[in-house]
Amino acid sequence: KYDAHLAQWNAKDDYLNKRNLDKISTYNALKFYVYKGLLKGWTPEQISGRLKIDYPNNTLMSISHEAIYRHIYTRPQASLNKKLI
């Protein structure tokens, strides 16, 4: 039996959880590409733009520069992230 209130609650819960995921930590290929770019001295804007060129049809390999900044600055205790900052 369909329950509209339960469906709404599930949809809202899924949406809230999706937005809280760190995409860089979730996907190793994306993490490798972003970290490699940062260690080369690229800016997050350059990395984000380059991902769109190198992987035009791959949604897993796309990320905004804001998400890259957020990833770096929310983990300042890691030795690699200190190097990235």
Short mmCIF file of N, CA, C and O in Angstrom, two decimals:
data_model
loop_
_atom_site.label_atom_id
_atom_site.label_comp_id
_atom_site.label_asym_id
_atom_site.label_seq_id
_atom_site.Cartn_x
_atom_site.Cartn_y
_atom_site.Cartn_z
N LYS A 1 0.85 -1.18 0.00
CA LYS A 1 0.00 0.00 0.00
C LYS A 1 0.89 1.24 0.00
O LYS A 1 1.85 1.33 0.77
N TYR A 2 0.57 2.19 -0.85
CA TYR A 2 1.34 3.42 -0.97
C TYR A 2 0.97 4.39 0.15
O TYR A 2 -0.19 4.60 0.45
N ASP A 3 2.00 4.97 0.76
CA ASP A 3 1.79 5.97 1.81
C ASP A 3 2.54 7.24 1.41
O ASP A 3 3.78 7.25 1.36
N ALA A 4 1.82 8.28 1.11
CA ALA A 4 2.42 9.53 0.63
C ALA A 4 3.36 10.15 1.67
O ALA A 4 4.43 10.67 1.32
N HIS A 5 3.00 10.10 2.93
CA HIS A 5 3.84 10.67 3.98
C HIS A 5 5.16 9.91 4.11
O HIS A 5 6.23 10.52 4.26
N LEU A 6 5.08 8.61 4.04
CA LEU A 6 6.29 7.79 4.11
C LEU A 6 7.18 8.02 2.88
O LEU A 6 8.40 8.14 2.99
N ALA A 7 6.57 8.13 1.71
CA ALA A 7 7.34 8.39 0.49
C ALA A 7 8.02 9.75 0.56
O ALA A 7 9.19 9.89 0.17
N GLN A 8 7.33 10.75 1.08
CA GLN A 8 7.92 12.08 1.23
C GLN A 8 9.08 12.05 2.22
O GLN A 8 10.12 12.64 1.99
N TRP A 9 8.90 11.37 3.31
CA TRP A 9 9.96 11.26 4.32
C TRP A 9 11.19 10.58 3.73
O TRP A 9 12.31 11.03 3.94
N ASN A 10 10.98 9.48 2.97
CA ASN A 10 12.10 8.78 2.34
C ASN A 10 12.81 9.65 1.32
O ASN A 10 14.04 9.66 1.25
N ALA A 11 12.06 10.39 0.52
CA ALA A 11 12.67 11.26 -0.49
C ALA A 11 13.49 12.36 0.17
O ALA A 11 14.60 12.66 -0.27
N LYS A 12 12.95 12.95 1.22
CA LYS A 12 13.67 14.01 1.93
C LYS A 12 14.94 13.47 2.59
O LYS A 12 16.00 14.08 2.53
N ASP A 13 14.82 12.30 3.20
CA ASP A 13 15.97 11.67 3.84
C ASP A 13 17.07 11.34 2.83
O ASP A 13 18.25 11.60 3.07
N ASP A 14 16.69 10.80 1.68
CA ASP A 14 17.66 10.50 0.62
C ASP A 14 18.34 11.77 0.13
O ASP A 14 19.55 11.80 -0.08
N TYR A 15 17.57 12.83 -0.07
CA TYR A 15 18.14 14.10 -0.55
C TYR A 15 19.13 14.67 0.46
O TYR A 15 20.22 15.08 0.09
N LEU A 16 18.77 14.69 1.72
CA LEU A 16 19.65 15.26 2.73
C LEU A 16 20.94 14.46 2.87
O LEU A 16 22.02 15.02 3.04
N ASN A 17 20.84 13.14 2.80
CA ASN A 17 22.03 12.30 2.91
C ASN A 17 22.93 12.43 1.67
O ASN A 17 24.14 12.38 1.77
N LYS A 18 22.35 12.58 0.51
CA LYS A 18 23.11 12.70 -0.72
C LYS A 18 23.96 13.97 -0.70
O LYS A 18 25.11 13.97 -1.12
N ARG A 19 23.41 15.05 -0.23
CA ARG A 19 24.11 16.32 -0.25
C ARG A 19 25.24 16.38 0.78
O ARG A 19 26.11 17.22 0.69
N ASN A 20 25.25 15.48 1.72
CA ASN A 20 26.27 15.50 2.76
C ASN A 20 27.47 14.61 2.43
O ASN A 20 28.43 14.59 3.18
N LEU A 21 27.41 13.88 1.34
CA LEU A 21 28.52 13.00 0.99
C LEU A 21 29.68 13.81 0.42
O LEU A 21 29.49 14.77 -0.30
N ASP A 22 30.87 13.39 0.74
CA ASP A 22 32.07 13.99 0.18
C ASP A 22 32.45 13.17 -1.04
O ASP A 22 32.93 12.04 -0.92
N LYS A 23 32.24 13.71 -2.21
CA LYS A 23 32.44 12.97 -3.45
C LYS A 23 33.90 12.57 -3.65
O LYS A 23 34.19 11.50 -4.16
N ILE A 24 34.82 13.43 -3.23
CA ILE A 24 36.24 13.14 -3.41
C ILE A 24 36.64 11.92 -2.57
O ILE A 24 37.38 11.05 -3.03
N SER A 25 36.17 11.85 -1.36
CA SER A 25 36.50 10.71 -0.49
C SER A 25 35.80 9.43 -0.95
O SER A 25 36.29 8.33 -0.69
N THR A 26 34.69 9.57 -1.62
CA THR A 26 33.91 8.42 -2.04
C THR A 26 34.50 7.72 -3.26
O THR A 26 34.50 6.49 -3.33
N TYR A 27 35.01 8.49 -4.22
CA TYR A 27 35.49 7.92 -5.48
C TYR A 27 37.01 8.08 -5.59
O TYR A 27 37.53 9.19 -5.72
N ASN A 28 37.73 6.94 -5.57
CA ASN A 28 39.19 6.97 -5.56
C ASN A 28 39.79 7.58 -6.81
O ASN A 28 40.81 8.27 -6.74
N ALA A 29 39.21 7.33 -7.98
CA ALA A 29 39.75 7.89 -9.22
C ALA A 29 39.67 9.42 -9.19
O ALA A 29 40.61 10.11 -9.59
N LEU A 30 38.56 9.95 -8.69
CA LEU A 30 38.40 11.40 -8.58
C LEU A 30 39.38 11.96 -7.56
O LEU A 30 40.02 13.00 -7.80
N LYS A 31 39.53 11.28 -6.44
CA LYS A 31 40.47 11.72 -5.40
C LYS A 31 41.89 11.76 -5.94
O LYS A 31 42.63 12.73 -5.72
N PHE A 32 42.29 10.73 -6.67
CA PHE A 32 43.63 10.68 -7.24
C PHE A 32 43.85 11.86 -8.20
O PHE A 32 44.88 12.53 -8.16
N TYR A 33 42.87 12.12 -9.07
CA TYR A 33 42.99 13.20 -10.05
C TYR A 33 43.08 14.56 -9.36
O TYR A 33 43.92 15.39 -9.70
N VAL A 34 42.23 14.80 -8.37
CA VAL A 34 42.22 16.08 -7.65
C VAL A 34 43.53 16.27 -6.89
O VAL A 34 44.15 17.34 -6.98
N TYR A 35 43.97 15.27 -6.16
CA TYR A 35 45.20 15.40 -5.39
C TYR A 35 46.41 15.58 -6.30
O TYR A 35 47.31 16.37 -6.01
N LYS A 36 46.43 14.84 -7.42
CA LYS A 36 47.53 14.98 -8.36
C LYS A 36 47.58 16.42 -8.90
O LYS A 36 48.65 17.01 -9.00
N GLY A 37 46.42 16.97 -9.24
CA GLY A 37 46.37 18.34 -9.73
C GLY A 37 46.81 19.35 -8.69
O GLY A 37 47.56 20.29 -8.98
N LEU A 38 46.37 19.17 -7.45
CA LEU A 38 46.77 20.09 -6.39
C LEU A 38 48.27 20.03 -6.13
O LEU A 38 48.91 21.06 -5.92
N LEU A 39 48.83 18.84 -6.15
CA LEU A 39 50.26 18.70 -5.92
C LEU A 39 51.09 19.26 -7.08
O LEU A 39 52.24 19.63 -6.89
N LYS A 40 50.48 19.35 -8.27
CA LYS A 40 51.15 19.98 -9.41
C LYS A 40 51.06 21.50 -9.34
O LYS A 40 51.64 22.19 -10.16
N GLY A 41 50.27 22.02 -8.41
CA GLY A 41 50.11 23.45 -8.28
C GLY A 41 48.90 24.03 -8.98
O GLY A 41 48.74 25.23 -9.08
N TRP A 42 48.01 23.16 -9.46
CA TRP A 42 46.79 23.63 -10.10
C TRP A 42 45.83 24.17 -9.05
O TRP A 42 45.78 23.69 -7.91
N THR A 43 45.02 25.14 -9.43
CA THR A 43 43.98 25.65 -8.54
C THR A 43 42.76 24.72 -8.63
O THR A 43 42.60 24.00 -9.63
N PRO A 44 41.89 24.74 -7.62
CA PRO A 44 40.66 23.96 -7.72
C PRO A 44 39.82 24.32 -8.95
O PRO A 44 39.18 23.46 -9.54
N GLU A 45 39.85 25.59 -9.37
CA GLU A 45 39.12 25.99 -10.57
C GLU A 45 39.70 25.31 -11.81
O GLU A 45 38.96 24.85 -12.68
N GLN A 46 41.03 25.23 -11.88
CA GLN A 46 41.67 24.56 -13.01
C GLN A 46 41.36 23.07 -13.02
O GLN A 46 41.11 22.49 -14.08
N ILE A 47 41.37 22.46 -11.86
CA ILE A 47 41.09 21.02 -11.76
C ILE A 47 39.66 20.74 -12.20
O ILE A 47 39.40 19.83 -13.00
N SER A 48 38.73 21.53 -11.71
CA SER A 48 37.33 21.34 -12.06
C SER A 48 37.12 21.51 -13.56
O SER A 48 36.42 20.72 -14.20
N GLY A 49 37.71 22.53 -14.14
CA GLY A 49 37.60 22.76 -15.57
C GLY A 49 38.25 21.66 -16.39
O GLY A 49 37.73 21.22 -17.42
N ARG A 50 39.40 21.20 -15.93
CA ARG A 50 40.13 20.15 -16.65
C ARG A 50 39.37 18.82 -16.61
O ARG A 50 39.38 18.06 -17.58
N LEU A 51 38.70 18.54 -15.50
CA LEU A 51 37.89 17.32 -15.41
C LEU A 51 36.79 17.32 -16.46
O LEU A 51 36.49 16.29 -17.06
N LYS A 52 36.19 18.48 -16.70
CA LYS A 52 35.12 18.58 -17.70
C LYS A 52 35.65 18.30 -19.10
O LYS A 52 34.94 17.77 -19.94
N ILE A 53 36.91 18.66 -19.35
CA ILE A 53 37.52 18.42 -20.66
C ILE A 53 37.95 16.96 -20.79
O ILE A 53 37.70 16.32 -21.80
N ASP A 54 38.61 16.43 -19.76
CA ASP A 54 39.14 15.07 -19.82
C ASP A 54 38.07 13.99 -19.71
O ASP A 54 38.22 12.90 -20.25
N TYR A 55 37.00 14.26 -18.98
CA TYR A 55 35.92 13.28 -18.76
C TYR A 55 34.57 13.94 -19.04
O TYR A 55 33.76 14.14 -18.13
N PRO A 56 34.27 14.26 -20.29
CA PRO A 56 33.06 15.05 -20.58
C PRO A 56 31.74 14.33 -20.29
O PRO A 56 30.75 14.97 -19.96
N ASN A 57 31.69 13.02 -20.36
CA ASN A 57 30.43 12.30 -20.18
C ASN A 57 30.41 11.45 -18.92
O ASN A 57 29.53 10.62 -18.76
N ASN A 58 31.35 11.67 -18.01
CA ASN A 58 31.44 10.87 -16.80
C ASN A 58 31.03 11.73 -15.60
O ASN A 58 31.78 12.59 -15.16
N THR A 59 29.84 11.49 -15.08
CA THR A 59 29.35 12.30 -13.97
C THR A 59 30.11 12.04 -12.67
O THR A 59 30.14 12.90 -11.79
N LEU A 60 30.73 10.87 -12.55
CA LEU A 60 31.51 10.57 -11.34
C LEU A 60 32.80 11.39 -11.32
O LEU A 60 33.34 11.67 -10.25
N MET A 61 33.29 11.77 -12.49
CA MET A 61 34.54 12.52 -12.57
C MET A 61 34.26 14.00 -12.84
O MET A 61 34.93 14.65 -13.63
N SER A 62 33.27 14.54 -12.16
CA SER A 62 32.99 15.97 -12.24
C SER A 62 32.74 16.48 -10.83
O SER A 62 32.10 15.82 -10.02
N ILE A 63 33.28 17.65 -10.57
CA ILE A 63 33.13 18.24 -9.24
C ILE A 63 33.36 19.74 -9.35
O ILE A 63 34.09 20.21 -10.23
N SER A 64 32.74 20.48 -8.48
CA SER A 64 32.91 21.94 -8.49
C SER A 64 34.16 22.33 -7.71
O SER A 64 34.64 21.58 -6.85
N HIS A 65 34.66 23.51 -8.02
CA HIS A 65 35.83 23.97 -7.28
C HIS A 65 35.50 24.22 -5.81
O HIS A 65 36.34 24.03 -4.95
N GLU A 66 34.25 24.59 -5.52
CA GLU A 66 33.86 24.79 -4.12
C GLU A 66 33.95 23.48 -3.33
O GLU A 66 34.37 23.48 -2.17
N ALA A 67 33.58 22.37 -3.96
CA ALA A 67 33.65 21.08 -3.29
C ALA A 67 35.10 20.67 -3.04
O ALA A 67 35.41 20.06 -2.02
N ILE A 68 35.99 21.03 -3.94
CA ILE A 68 37.41 20.74 -3.74
C ILE A 68 37.94 21.55 -2.56
O ILE A 68 38.63 21.01 -1.69
N TYR A 69 37.62 22.84 -2.51
CA TYR A 69 38.03 23.66 -1.37
C TYR A 69 37.48 23.11 -0.06
O TYR A 69 38.18 23.02 0.94
N ARG A 70 36.20 22.73 -0.07
CA ARG A 70 35.57 22.20 1.14
C ARG A 70 36.28 20.92 1.59
O ARG A 70 36.52 20.72 2.79
N HIS A 71 36.64 20.07 0.64
CA HIS A 71 37.32 18.82 0.97
C HIS A 71 38.67 19.11 1.64
O HIS A 71 39.03 18.47 2.62
N ILE A 72 39.40 20.06 1.10
CA ILE A 72 40.73 20.36 1.64
C ILE A 72 40.62 20.95 3.04
O ILE A 72 41.30 20.51 3.97
N TYR A 73 39.76 21.94 3.22
CA TYR A 73 39.74 22.67 4.48
C TYR A 73 38.95 22.00 5.59
O TYR A 73 39.06 22.40 6.74
N THR A 74 38.20 20.96 5.29
CA THR A 74 37.51 20.24 6.37
C THR A 74 38.37 19.13 6.95
O THR A 74 38.00 18.53 7.94
N ARG A 75 39.53 18.88 6.36
CA ARG A 75 40.44 17.85 6.85
C ARG A 75 41.85 18.40 7.03
O ARG A 75 42.82 17.84 6.53
N PRO A 76 42.02 19.51 7.74
CA PRO A 76 43.35 20.12 7.84
C PRO A 76 44.33 19.33 8.71
O PRO A 76 45.52 19.59 8.69
N GLN A 77 43.84 18.35 9.46
CA GLN A 77 44.72 17.62 10.34
C GLN A 77 45.57 16.58 9.59
O GLN A 77 46.61 16.16 10.09
N ALA A 78 45.17 16.18 8.41
CA ALA A 78 45.92 15.17 7.66
C ALA A 78 47.20 15.78 7.09
O ALA A 78 47.21 16.92 6.64
N SER A 79 48.27 15.02 7.11
CA SER A 79 49.56 15.54 6.65
C SER A 79 49.51 15.88 5.15
O SER A 79 50.09 16.89 4.74
N LEU A 80 48.81 15.09 4.34
CA LEU A 80 48.71 15.40 2.92
C LEU A 80 47.93 16.70 2.71
O LEU A 80 48.30 17.52 1.88
N ASN A 81 46.86 16.89 3.46
CA ASN A 81 46.07 18.09 3.29
C ASN A 81 46.83 19.33 3.73
O ASN A 81 46.64 20.41 3.20
N LYS A 82 47.73 19.22 4.72
CA LYS A 82 48.58 20.34 5.08
C LYS A 82 49.46 20.71 3.91
O LYS A 82 49.69 21.88 3.64
N LYS A 83 49.94 19.71 3.20
CA LYS A 83 50.76 19.96 2.02
C LYS A 83 49.93 20.62 0.92
O LYS A 83 50.39 21.50 0.22
N LEU A 84 48.68 20.18 0.76
CA LEU A 84 47.81 20.73 -0.27
C LEU A 84 47.46 22.18 0.02
O LEU A 84 47.36 23.00 -0.88
N ILE A 85 47.24 22.51 1.30
CA ILE A 85 46.90 23.88 1.68
C ILE A 85 48.10 24.77 1.44
O ILE A 85 48.03 25.84 0.92
#
